Coordinates of C-alpha atoms in Angstrom, one line a residue:
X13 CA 109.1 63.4 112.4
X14 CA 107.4 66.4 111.1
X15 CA 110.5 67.9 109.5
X16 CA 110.7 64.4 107.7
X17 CA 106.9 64.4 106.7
X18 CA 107.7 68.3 105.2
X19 CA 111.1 66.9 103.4
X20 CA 109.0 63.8 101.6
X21 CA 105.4 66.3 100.7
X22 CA 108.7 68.5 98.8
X23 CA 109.9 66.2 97.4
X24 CA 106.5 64.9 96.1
X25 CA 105.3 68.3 94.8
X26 CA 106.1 71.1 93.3
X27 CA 108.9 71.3 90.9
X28 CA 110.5 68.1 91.3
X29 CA 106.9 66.2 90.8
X30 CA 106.9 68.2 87.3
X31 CA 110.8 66.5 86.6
X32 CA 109.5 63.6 88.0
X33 CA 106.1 63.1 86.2
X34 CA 107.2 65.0 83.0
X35 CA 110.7 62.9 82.3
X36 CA 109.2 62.0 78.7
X37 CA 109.4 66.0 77.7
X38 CA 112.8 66.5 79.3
X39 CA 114.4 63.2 77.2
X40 CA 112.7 65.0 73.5
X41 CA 113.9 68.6 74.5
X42 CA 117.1 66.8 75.1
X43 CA 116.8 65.1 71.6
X44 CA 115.7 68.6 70.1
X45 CA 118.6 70.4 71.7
X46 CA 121.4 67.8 70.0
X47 CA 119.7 67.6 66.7
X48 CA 119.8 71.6 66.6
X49 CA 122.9 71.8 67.4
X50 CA 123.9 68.5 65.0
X51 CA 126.6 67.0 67.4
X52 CA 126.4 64.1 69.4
X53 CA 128.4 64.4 72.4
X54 CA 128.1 64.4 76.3
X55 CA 128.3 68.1 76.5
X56 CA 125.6 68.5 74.1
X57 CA 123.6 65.9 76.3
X58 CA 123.8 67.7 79.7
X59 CA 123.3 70.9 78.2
X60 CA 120.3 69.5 76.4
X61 CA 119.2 67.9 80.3
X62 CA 120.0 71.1 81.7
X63 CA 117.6 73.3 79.4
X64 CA 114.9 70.7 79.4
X65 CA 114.5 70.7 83.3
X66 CA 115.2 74.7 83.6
X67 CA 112.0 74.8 80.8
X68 CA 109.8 72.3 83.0
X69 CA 110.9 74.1 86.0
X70 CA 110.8 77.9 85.0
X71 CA 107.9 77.5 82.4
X72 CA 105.1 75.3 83.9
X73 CA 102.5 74.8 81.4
X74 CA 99.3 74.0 82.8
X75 CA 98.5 70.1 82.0
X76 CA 95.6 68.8 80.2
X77 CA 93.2 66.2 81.4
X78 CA 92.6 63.3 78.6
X79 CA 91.5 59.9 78.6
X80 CA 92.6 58.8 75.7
X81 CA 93.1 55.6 74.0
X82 CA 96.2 55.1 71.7
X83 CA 95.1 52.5 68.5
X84 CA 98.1 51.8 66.1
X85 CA 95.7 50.9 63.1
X86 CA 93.8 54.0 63.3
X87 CA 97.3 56.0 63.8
X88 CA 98.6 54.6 60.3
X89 CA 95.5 55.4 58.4
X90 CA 95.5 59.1 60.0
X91 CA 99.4 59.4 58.6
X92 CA 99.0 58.1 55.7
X93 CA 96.1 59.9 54.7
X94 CA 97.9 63.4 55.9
X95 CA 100.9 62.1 53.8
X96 CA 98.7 61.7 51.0
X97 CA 97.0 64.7 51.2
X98 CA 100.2 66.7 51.7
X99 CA 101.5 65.5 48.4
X100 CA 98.3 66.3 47.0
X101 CA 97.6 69.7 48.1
X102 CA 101.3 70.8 47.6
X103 CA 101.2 70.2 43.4
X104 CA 97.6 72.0 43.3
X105 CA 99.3 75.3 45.4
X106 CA 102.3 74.8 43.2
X107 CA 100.0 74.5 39.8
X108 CA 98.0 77.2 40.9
X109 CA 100.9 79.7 41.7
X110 CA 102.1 79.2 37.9
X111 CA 99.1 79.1 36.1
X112 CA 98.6 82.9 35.6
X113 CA 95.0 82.1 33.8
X114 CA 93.4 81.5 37.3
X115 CA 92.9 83.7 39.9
X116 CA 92.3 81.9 43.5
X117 CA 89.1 83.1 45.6
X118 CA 89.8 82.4 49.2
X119 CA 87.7 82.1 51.8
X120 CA 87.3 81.6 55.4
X121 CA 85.1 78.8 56.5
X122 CA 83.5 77.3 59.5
X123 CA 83.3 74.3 60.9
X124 CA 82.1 73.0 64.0
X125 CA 83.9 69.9 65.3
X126 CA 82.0 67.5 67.3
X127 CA 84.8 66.8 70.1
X128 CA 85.9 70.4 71.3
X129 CA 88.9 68.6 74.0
X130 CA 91.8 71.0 73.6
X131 CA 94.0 67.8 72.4
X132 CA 91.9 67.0 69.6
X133 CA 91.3 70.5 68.2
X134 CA 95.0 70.9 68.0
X135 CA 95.5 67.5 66.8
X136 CA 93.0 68.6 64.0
X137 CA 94.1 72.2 63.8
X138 CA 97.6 71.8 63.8
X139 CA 96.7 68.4 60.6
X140 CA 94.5 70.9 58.8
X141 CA 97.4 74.0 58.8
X142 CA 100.0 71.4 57.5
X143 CA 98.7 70.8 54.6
X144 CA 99.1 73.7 51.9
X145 CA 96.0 75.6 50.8
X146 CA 94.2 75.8 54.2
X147 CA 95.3 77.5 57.8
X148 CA 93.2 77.4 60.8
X149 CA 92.7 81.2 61.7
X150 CA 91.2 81.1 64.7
X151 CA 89.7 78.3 66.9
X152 CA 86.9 78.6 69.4
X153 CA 87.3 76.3 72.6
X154 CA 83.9 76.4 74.1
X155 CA 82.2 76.5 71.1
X156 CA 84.8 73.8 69.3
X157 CA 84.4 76.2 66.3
X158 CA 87.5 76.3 63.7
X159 CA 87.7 78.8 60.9
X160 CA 89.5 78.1 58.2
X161 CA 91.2 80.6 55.3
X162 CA 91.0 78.6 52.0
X163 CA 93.6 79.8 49.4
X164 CA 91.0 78.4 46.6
X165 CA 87.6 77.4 47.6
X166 CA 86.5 76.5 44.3
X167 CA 90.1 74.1 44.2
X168 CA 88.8 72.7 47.1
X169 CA 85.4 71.8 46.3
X170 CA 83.3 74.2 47.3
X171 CA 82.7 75.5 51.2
X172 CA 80.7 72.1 51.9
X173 CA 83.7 69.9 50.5
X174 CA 86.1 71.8 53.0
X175 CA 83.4 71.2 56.1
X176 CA 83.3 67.3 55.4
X177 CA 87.0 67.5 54.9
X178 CA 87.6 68.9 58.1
X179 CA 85.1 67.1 59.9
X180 CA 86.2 63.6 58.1
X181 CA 89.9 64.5 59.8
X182 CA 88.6 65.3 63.0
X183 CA 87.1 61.7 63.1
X184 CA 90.3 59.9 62.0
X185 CA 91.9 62.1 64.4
X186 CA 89.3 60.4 67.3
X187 CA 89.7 57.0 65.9
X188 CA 92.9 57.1 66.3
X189 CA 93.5 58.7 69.7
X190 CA 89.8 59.0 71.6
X191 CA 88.0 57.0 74.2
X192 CA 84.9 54.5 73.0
X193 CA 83.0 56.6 75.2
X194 CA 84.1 59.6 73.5
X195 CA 83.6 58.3 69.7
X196 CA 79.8 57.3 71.1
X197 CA 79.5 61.0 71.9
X198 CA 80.2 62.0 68.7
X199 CA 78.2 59.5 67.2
X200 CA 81.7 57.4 65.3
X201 CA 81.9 54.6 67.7
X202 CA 81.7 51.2 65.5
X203 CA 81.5 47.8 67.3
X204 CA 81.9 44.9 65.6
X205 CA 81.7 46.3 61.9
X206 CA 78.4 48.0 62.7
X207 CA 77.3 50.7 64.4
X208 CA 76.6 51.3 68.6
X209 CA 72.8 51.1 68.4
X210 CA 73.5 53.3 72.0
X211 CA 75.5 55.8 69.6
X212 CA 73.8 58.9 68.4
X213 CA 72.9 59.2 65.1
X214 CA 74.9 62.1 64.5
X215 CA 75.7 62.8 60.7
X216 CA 73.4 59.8 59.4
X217 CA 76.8 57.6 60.5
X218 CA 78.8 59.3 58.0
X219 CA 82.0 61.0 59.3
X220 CA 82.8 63.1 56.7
X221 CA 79.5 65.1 56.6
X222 CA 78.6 68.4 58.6
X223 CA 75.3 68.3 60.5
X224 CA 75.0 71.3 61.9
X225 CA 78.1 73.2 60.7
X226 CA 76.6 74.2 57.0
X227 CA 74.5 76.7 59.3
X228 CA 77.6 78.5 60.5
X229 CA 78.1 81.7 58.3
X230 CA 81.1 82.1 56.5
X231 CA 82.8 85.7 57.2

C-alpha cells in the first residue's frame, strides 16, 4: 500500500502535474513549432509534442497567481483600440522619419499604474511597446512604476498626454481581464452605468487621467 500511495503522490506532482495542468502551453508550442517550420504533417506534430513537454519539463517557469475575469466586450474594445492606434502611430513614425524639417525630442516618462499584478503590467507593457513611438524601458514591480522612451514627446502630446494614455490602456486592459474587486481597487469598477459608491474616487472617475503619476520625475 505504501508503494502504491508513493506511485499515485508521483504521479500527482512534479513534472507530470506541470504536463498535466499546463496541456494548453504544450498544444500552442505545438502550433508554434508547425507554423515555423510551415508543414503540416505528423512528424512535424510529435516533434512539436515532444519540444513542448521537454520545455514544460526542463524549463519550469514559476506560475502566477491571478483571479481574473475574461469579458468578451471589454476584449474587443481593448483590440480594436490597439489596432487603431497601431495604424495611427505607424504613419506619424513614418511621417516623421521623412520629414527632415523636424527633429524628434524623446523622452522617458513615468507612469505609475494603479494595478502593479505581474499579468497586467505586461499586458500593458507588452500593448504600449507594440505600438511605434513608445517602448517600456524598464518596469518597477513593487512600485507598478513603467518608464517609457518617447521617440516624440511633443508628437505625442506632451508628457501628461502620454501618462493618461498609458494609464487609459491600463484600464481597458483591467476591464477587459480583472476582477470587480480588483477594478473597485483601482477606482474603475462601474455597476449598472454608474459608478460603485463603495469604489474609490481615484482619478475623479476618469480612467485616462494620472493622479499621482504627474509627481513622478521624468529622467
Amino acid at each position: 500500500m505504501n508503494s502504491l500511495h508513493r506511485r499515485r503522490s508521483t504521479l500527482t506532482s512534479g513534472p507530470f502535474r506541470r504536463l498535466t495542468t499546463q496541456w494548453r502551453t504544450v498544444v500552442w508550442l505545438t502550433v508554434v513549432w508547425v507554423a515555423l517550420w510551415g508543414d503540416l504533417s505528423w512528424g512535424n506534430v510529435v516533434a512539436g509534442l515532444l519540444v513542448g513537454c521537454a520545455v514544460l519539463v526542463l524549463l519550469p517557469l514559476p506560475s502566477v497567481a491571478t483571479r481574473g475575469t475574461l469579458r468578451p466586450w471589454p476584449v474587443l474594445v481593448l483590440l480594436a483600440r490597439f489596432v487603431a492606434d497601431l495604424f495611427t502611430a505607424s504613419f506619424q513614425v513614418a511621417a516623421l522619419a521623412v520629414d527632415p524639417r523636424r527633429t524628434p525630442h524623446g523622452a522617458v516618462v513615468g507612469v505609475r499604474l494603479r494595478n502593479p499584478s505581474d499579468v497586467y503590467m505586461t499586458l500593458t507593457s507588452e500593448l504600449t511597446s507594440l505600438v511605434p513611438g513608445s517602448l517600456v524601458i524598464e518596469a518597477h514591480r513593487l512600485t507598478g512604476m513603467l518608464y517609457l522612451h518617447v521617440l516624440d514627446v511633443d508628437q505625442a502630446g506632451g508628457v501628461e498626454k502620454v501618462r493618461a494614455d498609458t494609464l487609459a490602456l491600463e484600464a481597458r486592459v483591467l476591464h477587459a481581464f480583472a476582477t470587480n474587486e480588483e477594478l473597485r481597487v483601482a477606482g474603475l469598477y462601474q455597476h449598472d452605468g454608474g459608478d460603485d459608491p463603495a469604489a474609490p474616487r481615484t482619478g475623479g472617475g476618469r480612467p485616462g487621467r494620472a493622479t499621482g503619476a504627474g509627481k513622478e520625475a521624468d529622467r
